[in-house]
JSON list of C-alpha atoms in Angstrom, two decimals:
[
{"chain": "D", "resi": 1, "resn": "UNK", "atom": "CA", "xyz": [0.00, 0.00, 0.00]},
{"chain": "D", "resi": 2, "resn": "UNK", "atom": "CA", "xyz": [1.28, 3.46, -0.92]},
{"chain": "D", "resi": 3, "resn": "UNK", "atom": "CA", "xyz": [2.15, 5.51, 2.17]},
{"chain": "D", "resi": 4, "resn": "UNK", "atom": "CA", "xyz": [0.50, 8.82, 2.96]},
{"chain": "D", "resi": 5, "resn": "UNK", "atom": "CA", "xyz": [3.93, 10.45, 2.72]},
{"chain": "D", "resi": 6, "resn": "UNK", "atom": "CA", "xyz": [4.31, 9.43, -0.94]},
{"chain": "D", "resi": 7, "resn": "UNK", "atom": "CA", "xyz": [0.70, 10.32, -1.77]},
{"chain": "D", "resi": 8, "resn": "UNK", "atom": "CA", "xyz": [1.15, 13.85, -0.41]},
{"chain": "D", "resi": 9, "resn": "UNK", "atom": "CA", "xyz": [4.43, 14.38, -2.27]},
{"chain": "D", "resi": 10, "resn": "UNK", "atom": "CA", "xyz": [2.83, 13.16, -5.53]},
{"chain": "D", "resi": 11, "resn": "UNK", "atom": "CA", "xyz": [-0.16, 15.51, -5.14]},
{"chain": "D", "resi": 12, "resn": "UNK", "atom": "CA", "xyz": [2.11, 18.48, -4.37]},
{"chain": "D", "resi": 13, "resn": "UNK", "atom": "CA", "xyz": [4.33, 17.78, -7.41]},
{"chain": "D", "resi": 14, "resn": "UNK", "atom": "CA", "xyz": [1.26, 17.50, -9.65]},
{"chain": "D", "resi": 15, "resn": "UNK", "atom": "CA", "xyz": [-0.25, 20.70, -8.23]},
{"chain": "D", "resi": 16, "resn": "UNK", "atom": "CA", "xyz": [3.00, 22.61, -8.65]},
{"chain": "D", "resi": 17, "resn": "UNK", "atom": "CA", "xyz": [3.40, 21.44, -12.26]},
{"chain": "D", "resi": 18, "resn": "UNK", "atom": "CA", "xyz": [-0.20, 22.41, -13.10]},
{"chain": "D", "resi": 19, "resn": "UNK", "atom": "CA", "xyz": [0.22, 25.78, -11.42]},
{"chain": "D", "resi": 20, "resn": "UNK", "atom": "CA", "xyz": [3.42, 26.49, -13.36]},
{"chain": "D", "resi": 21, "resn": "UNK", "atom": "CA", "xyz": [2.13, 25.39, -16.78]},
{"chain": "D", "resi": 22, "resn": "UNK", "atom": "CA", "xyz": [-1.35, 26.84, -16.23]},
{"chain": "D", "resi": 23, "resn": "UNK", "atom": "CA", "xyz": [-4.72, 25.12, -16.47]},
{"chain": "D", "resi": 24, "resn": "UNK", "atom": "CA", "xyz": [-5.62, 27.13, -19.60]},
{"chain": "D", "resi": 25, "resn": "UNK", "atom": "CA", "xyz": [-2.43, 26.06, -21.38]},
{"chain": "D", "resi": 26, "resn": "UNK", "atom": "CA", "xyz": [-3.04, 22.43, -20.44]},
{"chain": "D", "resi": 27, "resn": "UNK", "atom": "CA", "xyz": [-6.62, 22.69, -21.70]},
{"chain": "D", "resi": 28, "resn": "UNK", "atom": "CA", "xyz": [-5.41, 24.27, -24.97]},
{"chain": "D", "resi": 29, "resn": "UNK", "atom": "CA", "xyz": [-2.84, 21.51, -25.51]},
{"chain": "D", "resi": 30, "resn": "UNK", "atom": "CA", "xyz": [-5.30, 18.72, -24.74]},
{"chain": "D", "resi": 31, "resn": "UNK", "atom": "CA", "xyz": [-7.88, 20.32, -27.05]},
{"chain": "D", "resi": 32, "resn": "UNK", "atom": "CA", "xyz": [-5.40, 20.17, -29.94]},
{"chain": "D", "resi": 33, "resn": "UNK", "atom": "CA", "xyz": [-4.77, 16.47, -29.26]},
{"chain": "D", "resi": 34, "resn": "UNK", "atom": "CA", "xyz": [-8.50, 15.83, -28.83]},
{"chain": "D", "resi": 35, "resn": "UNK", "atom": "CA", "xyz": [-9.59, 17.27, -32.18]},
{"chain": "D", "resi": 36, "resn": "UNK", "atom": "CA", "xyz": [-6.70, 15.59, -34.01]},
{"chain": "D", "resi": 37, "resn": "UNK", "atom": "CA", "xyz": [-6.75, 12.13, -32.45]},
{"chain": "D", "resi": 38, "resn": "UNK", "atom": "CA", "xyz": [-10.24, 11.46, -31.05]},
{"chain": "D", "resi": 39, "resn": "UNK", "atom": "CA", "xyz": [-13.19, 10.89, -33.42]},
{"chain": "D", "resi": 40, "resn": "UNK", "atom": "CA", "xyz": [-15.85, 13.36, -32.25]},
{"chain": "D", "resi": 41, "resn": "UNK", "atom": "CA", "xyz": [-18.25, 16.03, -33.46]},
{"chain": "D", "resi": 42, "resn": "UNK", "atom": "CA", "xyz": [-15.66, 18.65, -32.49]},
{"chain": "D", "resi": 43, "resn": "UNK", "atom": "CA", "xyz": [-13.00, 16.95, -34.61]},
{"chain": "D", "resi": 44, "resn": "UNK", "atom": "CA", "xyz": [-15.44, 16.74, -37.52]},
{"chain": "D", "resi": 45, "resn": "UNK", "atom": "CA", "xyz": [-16.31, 20.42, -37.17]},
{"chain": "D", "resi": 46, "resn": "UNK", "atom": "CA", "xyz": [-12.63, 21.41, -37.19]},
{"chain": "D", "resi": 47, "resn": "UNK", "atom": "CA", "xyz": [-12.08, 19.30, -40.30]},
{"chain": "D", "resi": 48, "resn": "UNK", "atom": "CA", "xyz": [-15.16, 20.82, -41.98]},
{"chain": "D", "resi": 49, "resn": "UNK", "atom": "CA", "xyz": [-13.97, 24.33, -41.14]},
{"chain": "D", "resi": 50, "resn": "UNK", "atom": "CA", "xyz": [-10.60, 23.60, -42.72]},
{"chain": "D", "resi": 51, "resn": "UNK", "atom": "CA", "xyz": [-12.29, 22.40, -45.91]},
{"chain": "D", "resi": 52, "resn": "UNK", "atom": "CA", "xyz": [-14.58, 25.45, -45.99]},
{"chain": "D", "resi": 53, "resn": "UNK", "atom": "CA", "xyz": [-11.63, 27.79, -45.52]},
{"chain": "D", "resi": 54, "resn": "UNK", "atom": "CA", "xyz": [-9.74, 26.14, -48.37]},
{"chain": "D", "resi": 55, "resn": "UNK", "atom": "CA", "xyz": [-12.81, 26.37, -50.58]},
{"chain": "D", "resi": 56, "resn": "UNK", "atom": "CA", "xyz": [-13.32, 30.03, -49.64]},
{"chain": "D", "resi": 57, "resn": "UNK", "atom": "CA", "xyz": [-9.72, 30.87, -50.58]},
{"chain": "D", "resi": 58, "resn": "UNK", "atom": "CA", "xyz": [-10.02, 28.99, -53.87]},
{"chain": "D", "resi": 59, "resn": "UNK", "atom": "CA", "xyz": [-13.34, 30.64, -54.75]},
{"chain": "D", "resi": 60, "resn": "UNK", "atom": "CA", "xyz": [-12.14, 34.08, -53.71]},
{"chain": "D", "resi": 61, "resn": "UNK", "atom": "CA", "xyz": [-9.06, 33.68, -55.90]},
{"chain": "D", "resi": 62, "resn": "UNK", "atom": "CA", "xyz": [-11.20, 32.59, -58.83]},
{"chain": "D", "resi": 63, "resn": "UNK", "atom": "CA", "xyz": [-13.48, 35.60, -58.28]},
{"chain": "D", "resi": 64, "resn": "UNK", "atom": "CA", "xyz": [-10.48, 37.94, -58.26]},
{"chain": "D", "resi": 65, "resn": "UNK", "atom": "CA", "xyz": [-9.39, 36.52, -61.59]},
{"chain": "D", "resi": 66, "resn": "UNK", "atom": "CA", "xyz": [-12.87, 37.02, -63.07]},
{"chain": "D", "resi": 67, "resn": "UNK", "atom": "CA", "xyz": [-13.83, 40.39, -64.57]},
{"chain": "D", "resi": 68, "resn": "UNK", "atom": "CA", "xyz": [-16.94, 41.86, -62.97]},
{"chain": "D", "resi": 69, "resn": "UNK", "atom": "CA", "xyz": [-17.66, 43.70, -66.23]},
{"chain": "D", "resi": 70, "resn": "UNK", "atom": "CA", "xyz": [-16.88, 41.14, -68.95]},
{"chain": "D", "resi": 71, "resn": "UNK", "atom": "CA", "xyz": [-18.09, 38.07, -67.02]},
{"chain": "D", "resi": 72, "resn": "UNK", "atom": "CA", "xyz": [-20.60, 39.58, -64.61]},
{"chain": "D", "resi": 73, "resn": "UNK", "atom": "CA", "xyz": [-22.84, 36.49, -64.35]},
{"chain": "D", "resi": 74, "resn": "UNK", "atom": "CA", "xyz": [-19.90, 34.26, -63.39]},
{"chain": "D", "resi": 75, "resn": "UNK", "atom": "CA", "xyz": [-18.46, 36.92, -61.07]},
{"chain": "D", "resi": 76, "resn": "UNK", "atom": "CA", "xyz": [-21.82, 37.38, -59.30]},
{"chain": "D", "resi": 77, "resn": "UNK", "atom": "CA", "xyz": [-22.19, 33.62, -58.83]},
{"chain": "D", "resi": 78, "resn": "UNK", "atom": "CA", "xyz": [-18.70, 33.36, -57.33]},
{"chain": "D", "resi": 79, "resn": "UNK", "atom": "CA", "xyz": [-19.39, 36.39, -55.12]},
{"chain": "D", "resi": 80, "resn": "UNK", "atom": "CA", "xyz": [-22.55, 34.77, -53.73]},
{"chain": "D", "resi": 81, "resn": "UNK", "atom": "CA", "xyz": [-20.60, 31.57, -53.09]},
{"chain": "D", "resi": 82, "resn": "UNK", "atom": "CA", "xyz": [-17.87, 33.45, -51.23]},
{"chain": "D", "resi": 83, "resn": "UNK", "atom": "CA", "xyz": [-20.46, 35.21, -49.05]},
{"chain": "D", "resi": 84, "resn": "UNK", "atom": "CA", "xyz": [-22.16, 31.88, -48.27]},
{"chain": "D", "resi": 85, "resn": "UNK", "atom": "CA", "xyz": [-18.84, 30.24, -47.41]},
{"chain": "D", "resi": 86, "resn": "UNK", "atom": "CA", "xyz": [-17.97, 33.12, -45.07]},
{"chain": "D", "resi": 87, "resn": "UNK", "atom": "CA", "xyz": [-21.35, 32.73, -43.34]},
{"chain": "D", "resi": 88, "resn": "UNK", "atom": "CA", "xyz": [-20.84, 28.97, -43.00]},
{"chain": "D", "resi": 89, "resn": "UNK", "atom": "CA", "xyz": [-17.34, 29.50, -41.57]},
{"chain": "D", "resi": 90, "resn": "UNK", "atom": "CA", "xyz": [-18.66, 32.01, -39.00]},
{"chain": "D", "resi": 91, "resn": "UNK", "atom": "CA", "xyz": [-21.37, 29.56, -37.91]},
{"chain": "D", "resi": 92, "resn": "UNK", "atom": "CA", "xyz": [-19.00, 26.63, -37.56]},
{"chain": "D", "resi": 93, "resn": "UNK", "atom": "CA", "xyz": [-16.47, 28.87, -35.74]},
{"chain": "D", "resi": 94, "resn": "UNK", "atom": "CA", "xyz": [-19.16, 29.69, -33.17]},
{"chain": "D", "resi": 95, "resn": "UNK", "atom": "CA", "xyz": [-19.97, 25.99, -32.75]},
{"chain": "D", "resi": 96, "resn": "UNK", "atom": "CA", "xyz": [-16.30, 25.06, -32.33]},
{"chain": "D", "resi": 97, "resn": "UNK", "atom": "CA", "xyz": [-15.78, 27.89, -29.83]},
{"chain": "D", "resi": 98, "resn": "UNK", "atom": "CA", "xyz": [-18.69, 26.56, -27.73]},
{"chain": "D", "resi": 99, "resn": "UNK", "atom": "CA", "xyz": [-17.33, 23.01, -27.86]},
{"chain": "D", "resi": 100, "resn": "UNK", "atom": "CA", "xyz": [-13.84, 24.19, -26.97]},
{"chain": "D", "resi": 101, "resn": "UNK", "atom": "CA", "xyz": [-15.08, 26.21, -23.99]},
{"chain": "D", "resi": 102, "resn": "UNK", "atom": "CA", "xyz": [-17.03, 23.20, -22.70]},
{"chain": "D", "resi": 103, "resn": "UNK", "atom": "CA", "xyz": [-14.04, 20.89, -23.20]},
{"chain": "D", "resi": 104, "resn": "UNK", "atom": "CA", "xyz": [-11.62, 23.22, -21.36]},
{"chain": "D", "resi": 105, "resn": "UNK", "atom": "CA", "xyz": [-14.13, 23.65, -18.53]},
{"chain": "D", "resi": 106, "resn": "UNK", "atom": "CA", "xyz": [-14.26, 19.86, -18.13]},
{"chain": "D", "resi": 107, "resn": "UNK", "atom": "CA", "xyz": [-10.45, 19.67, -18.13]},
{"chain": "D", "resi": 108, "resn": "UNK", "atom": "CA", "xyz": [-10.30, 22.34, -15.41]},
{"chain": "D", "resi": 109, "resn": "UNK", "atom": "CA", "xyz": [-12.77, 20.30, -13.35]},
{"chain": "D", "resi": 110, "resn": "UNK", "atom": "CA", "xyz": [-10.63, 17.18, -13.69]},
{"chain": "D", "resi": 111, "resn": "UNK", "atom": "CA", "xyz": [-7.50, 19.17, -12.77]},
{"chain": "D", "resi": 112, "resn": "UNK", "atom": "CA", "xyz": [-9.23, 20.56, -9.68]},
{"chain": "D", "resi": 113, "resn": "UNK", "atom": "CA", "xyz": [-10.33, 17.06, -8.60]},
{"chain": "D", "resi": 114, "resn": "UNK", "atom": "CA", "xyz": [-6.78, 15.69, -8.86]},
{"chain": "D", "resi": 115, "resn": "UNK", "atom": "CA", "xyz": [-5.15, 18.69, -7.16]},
{"chain": "D", "resi": 116, "resn": "UNK", "atom": "CA", "xyz": [-7.20, 20.80, -4.74]},
{"chain": "D", "resi": 117, "resn": "UNK", "atom": "CA", "xyz": [-9.99, 18.25, -4.40]},
{"chain": "D", "resi": 118, "resn": "UNK", "atom": "CA", "xyz": [-7.56, 15.42, -3.70]},
{"chain": "D", "resi": 119, "resn": "UNK", "atom": "CA", "xyz": [-5.70, 17.57, -1.16]},
{"chain": "D", "resi": 120, "resn": "UNK", "atom": "CA", "xyz": [-8.93, 18.22, 0.70]},
{"chain": "D", "resi": 121, "resn": "UNK", "atom": "CA", "xyz": [-9.90, 14.53, 0.61]},
{"chain": "D", "resi": 122, "resn": "UNK", "atom": "CA", "xyz": [-6.50, 13.33, 1.90]},
{"chain": "D", "resi": 123, "resn": "UNK", "atom": "CA", "xyz": [-6.48, 15.92, 4.68]},
{"chain": "D", "resi": 124, "resn": "UNK", "atom": "CA", "xyz": [-9.90, 14.78, 5.89]},
{"chain": "D", "resi": 125, "resn": "UNK", "atom": "CA", "xyz": [-9.36, 11.04, 5.47]},
{"chain": "D", "resi": 126, "resn": "UNK", "atom": "CA", "xyz": [-5.90, 10.92, 7.06]},
{"chain": "D", "resi": 127, "resn": "UNK", "atom": "CA", "xyz": [-6.21, 13.80, 9.54]},
{"chain": "D", "resi": 128, "resn": "UNK", "atom": "CA", "xyz": [-5.55, 11.46, 12.50]},
{"chain": "D", "resi": 129, "resn": "UNK", "atom": "CA", "xyz": [-2.85, 9.40, 10.79]},
{"chain": "D", "resi": 130, "resn": "UNK", "atom": "CA", "xyz": [0.80, 10.30, 11.49]},
{"chain": "D", "resi": 131, "resn": "UNK", "atom": "CA", "xyz": [2.73, 10.68, 8.25]},
{"chain": "D", "resi": 132, "resn": "UNK", "atom": "CA", "xyz": [5.91, 9.86, 10.20]},
{"chain": "D", "resi": 133, "resn": "UNK", "atom": "CA", "xyz": [7.15, 10.14, 13.77]},
{"chain": "D", "resi": 134, "resn": "UNK", "atom": "CA", "xyz": [9.70, 12.70, 14.91]},
{"chain": "D", "resi": 135, "resn": "UNK", "atom": "CA", "xyz": [12.78, 11.56, 16.87]},
{"chain": "D", "resi": 136, "resn": "UNK", "atom": "CA", "xyz": [11.90, 11.88, 20.53]},
{"chain": "D", "resi": 137, "resn": "UNK", "atom": "CA", "xyz": [13.19, 15.09, 22.12]},
{"chain": "D", "resi": 138, "resn": "UNK", "atom": "CA", "xyz": [14.43, 16.57, 18.83]},
{"chain": "D", "resi": 139, "resn": "UNK", "atom": "CA", "xyz": [12.01, 19.53, 18.94]},
{"chain": "D", "resi": 140, "resn": "UNK", "atom": "CA", "xyz": [10.41, 21.48, 21.80]},
{"chain": "D", "resi": 141, "resn": "UNK", "atom": "CA", "xyz": [6.88, 20.45, 22.76]},
{"chain": "D", "resi": 142, "resn": "UNK", "atom": "CA", "xyz": [5.22, 23.43, 21.10]},
{"chain": "D", "resi": 143, "resn": "UNK", "atom": "CA", "xyz": [6.85, 22.61, 17.75]},
{"chain": "D", "resi": 144, "resn": "UNK", "atom": "CA", "xyz": [5.71, 19.00, 18.03]},
{"chain": "D", "resi": 145, "resn": "UNK", "atom": "CA", "xyz": [2.20, 20.28, 18.77]},
{"chain": "D", "resi": 146, "resn": "UNK", "atom": "CA", "xyz": [2.22, 22.54, 15.69]},
{"chain": "D", "resi": 147, "resn": "UNK", "atom": "CA", "xyz": [3.52, 19.76, 13.43]},
{"chain": "D", "resi": 148, "resn": "UNK", "atom": "CA", "xyz": [0.78, 17.41, 14.64]},
{"chain": "D", "resi": 149, "resn": "UNK", "atom": "CA", "xyz": [-2.07, 19.80, 13.78]},
{"chain": "D", "resi": 150, "resn": "UNK", "atom": "CA", "xyz": [-4.86, 19.27, 13.23]},
{"chain": "D", "resi": 151, "resn": "UNK", "atom": "CA", "xyz": [-5.56, 15.83, 14.71]},
{"chain": "D", "resi": 152, "resn": "UNK", "atom": "CA", "xyz": [-2.45, 13.64, 14.49]},
{"chain": "D", "resi": 153, "resn": "UNK", "atom": "CA", "xyz": [-0.79, 12.36, 17.68]},
{"chain": "D", "resi": 154, "resn": "UNK", "atom": "CA", "xyz": [1.71, 14.78, 19.20]},
{"chain": "D", "resi": 155, "resn": "UNK", "atom": "CA", "xyz": [5.26, 13.84, 18.30]},
{"chain": "D", "resi": 156, "resn": "UNK", "atom": "CA", "xyz": [4.29, 13.02, 14.73]},
{"chain": "D", "resi": 157, "resn": "UNK", "atom": "CA", "xyz": [3.90, 15.06, 11.55]},
{"chain": "D", "resi": 158, "resn": "UNK", "atom": "CA", "xyz": [0.28, 15.39, 10.42]},
{"chain": "D", "resi": 159, "resn": "UNK", "atom": "CA", "xyz": [-0.98, 15.33, 6.84]},
{"chain": "D", "resi": 160, "resn": "UNK", "atom": "CA", "xyz": [-1.79, 19.05, 6.95]},
{"chain": "D", "resi": 161, "resn": "UNK", "atom": "CA", "xyz": [1.70, 19.94, 8.21]},
{"chain": "D", "resi": 162, "resn": "UNK", "atom": "CA", "xyz": [3.31, 17.62, 5.68]},
{"chain": "D", "resi": 163, "resn": "UNK", "atom": "CA", "xyz": [1.35, 19.29, 2.87]},
{"chain": "D", "resi": 164, "resn": "UNK", "atom": "CA", "xyz": [2.66, 22.69, 3.97]},
{"chain": "D", "resi": 165, "resn": "UNK", "atom": "CA", "xyz": [6.26, 21.46, 4.28]},
{"chain": "D", "resi": 166, "resn": "UNK", "atom": "CA", "xyz": [6.36, 19.63, 0.96]},
{"chain": "D", "resi": 167, "resn": "UNK", "atom": "CA", "xyz": [4.49, 22.42, -0.85]},
{"chain": "D", "resi": 168, "resn": "UNK", "atom": "CA", "xyz": [7.12, 24.91, 0.26]},
{"chain": "D", "resi": 169, "resn": "UNK", "atom": "CA", "xyz": [10.07, 22.61, -0.51]},
{"chain": "D", "resi": 170, "resn": "UNK", "atom": "CA", "xyz": [8.88, 21.06, -3.77]},
{"chain": "D", "resi": 171, "resn": "UNK", "atom": "CA", "xyz": [7.02, 23.90, -5.46]},
{"chain": "D", "resi": 172, "resn": "UNK", "atom": "CA", "xyz": [10.15, 25.95, -6.09]},
{"chain": "D", "resi": 173, "resn": "UNK", "atom": "CA", "xyz": [11.98, 22.94, -7.55]},
{"chain": "D", "resi": 174, "resn": "UNK", "atom": "CA", "xyz": [9.08, 21.99, -9.84]},
{"chain": "D", "resi": 175, "resn": "UNK", "atom": "CA", "xyz": [8.67, 25.58, -11.05]},
{"chain": "D", "resi": 176, "resn": "UNK", "atom": "CA", "xyz": [12.39, 25.71, -11.84]},
{"chain": "D", "resi": 177, "resn": "UNK", "atom": "CA", "xyz": [12.36, 22.38, -13.75]},
{"chain": "D", "resi": 178, "resn": "UNK", "atom": "CA", "xyz": [9.25, 23.25, -15.80]},
{"chain": "D", "resi": 179, "resn": "UNK", "atom": "CA", "xyz": [10.52, 26.71, -16.69]},
{"chain": "D", "resi": 180, "resn": "UNK", "atom": "CA", "xyz": [13.92, 25.33, -17.74]},
{"chain": "D", "resi": 181, "resn": "UNK", "atom": "CA", "xyz": [12.20, 22.67, -19.85]},
{"chain": "D", "resi": 182, "resn": "UNK", "atom": "CA", "xyz": [10.19, 25.35, -21.68]},
{"chain": "D", "resi": 183, "resn": "UNK", "atom": "CA", "xyz": [13.31, 27.45, -22.21]},
{"chain": "D", "resi": 184, "resn": "UNK", "atom": "CA", "xyz": [15.18, 24.48, -23.70]},
{"chain": "D", "resi": 185, "resn": "UNK", "atom": "CA", "xyz": [12.20, 23.64, -25.92]},
{"chain": "D", "resi": 186, "resn": "UNK", "atom": "CA", "xyz": [12.12, 27.22, -27.24]},
{"chain": "D", "resi": 187, "resn": "UNK", "atom": "CA", "xyz": [15.86, 27.26, -27.90]},
{"chain": "D", "resi": 188, "resn": "UNK", "atom": "CA", "xyz": [15.81, 23.98, -29.83]},
{"chain": "D", "resi": 189, "resn": "UNK", "atom": "CA", "xyz": [14.13, 25.34, -33.02]},
{"chain": "D", "resi": 190, "resn": "UNK", "atom": "CA", "xyz": [16.55, 28.29, -32.98]},
{"chain": "D", "resi": 191, "resn": "UNK", "atom": "CA", "xyz": [19.50, 25.91, -32.85]},
{"chain": "D", "resi": 192, "resn": "UNK", "atom": "CA", "xyz": [18.05, 23.92, -35.73]},
{"chain": "D", "resi": 193, "resn": "UNK", "atom": "CA", "xyz": [17.68, 27.10, -37.82]},
{"chain": "D", "resi": 194, "resn": "UNK", "atom": "CA", "xyz": [21.27, 28.07, -37.07]},
{"chain": "D", "resi": 195, "resn": "UNK", "atom": "CA", "xyz": [22.47, 24.60, -38.10]},
{"chain": "D", "resi": 196, "resn": "UNK", "atom": "CA", "xyz": [20.56, 24.79, -41.40]},
{"chain": "D", "resi": 197, "resn": "UNK", "atom": "CA", "xyz": [21.86, 28.28, -42.11]},
{"chain": "D", "resi": 198, "resn": "UNK", "atom": "CA", "xyz": [25.45, 27.14, -41.39]},
{"chain": "D", "resi": 199, "resn": "UNK", "atom": "CA", "xyz": [25.03, 24.12, -43.66]},
{"chain": "D", "resi": 200, "resn": "UNK", "atom": "CA", "xyz": [23.77, 26.35, -46.51]},
{"chain": "D", "resi": 201, "resn": "UNK", "atom": "CA", "xyz": [26.71, 28.72, -46.13]},
{"chain": "D", "resi": 202, "resn": "UNK", "atom": "CA", "xyz": [29.15, 25.81, -46.17]},
{"chain": "D", "resi": 203, "resn": "UNK", "atom": "CA", "xyz": [27.65, 24.44, -49.37]}
]
């Protein structure tokens, strides 16, 4: 069975990572995967929008190449088609925006359950369980009392105290790791461009 100590550390790491990346950014990333990889009405709408946009560009280009004076009938027909395509794109954009908002709201709910909600649940369920015992006589009695709050036996570290300790200790480290990872990811394309440019110069 997984110990309370490990459970708390895992929740704190997850919460810190989510806080650093941002729930909105996570929702945006998952939405992109969702519409590309999962068969759904949202994915179909995104695909349809792409097709409509391509058709609108093609028709608009054809209209631009058609003289409104010499070929008015053809030009008018293309113009009506462009207007209809624009209307269809606006409608499907509104539908996709609604679906995306709903999806991201659901993701935020799931994130809350596995971070703040799980913290609350663990604190209530294990409020009387000592996460670990302190060496006897290491700290004054009042410190032992504080570390045992709210309901753990005195001389032990409670779940609530352990959450506070690990949150303070781990959050900074997680923030640093995530930020460095993003910085390295941003630098990578730049390095690739430099390598390509160097190769071209050499040739």
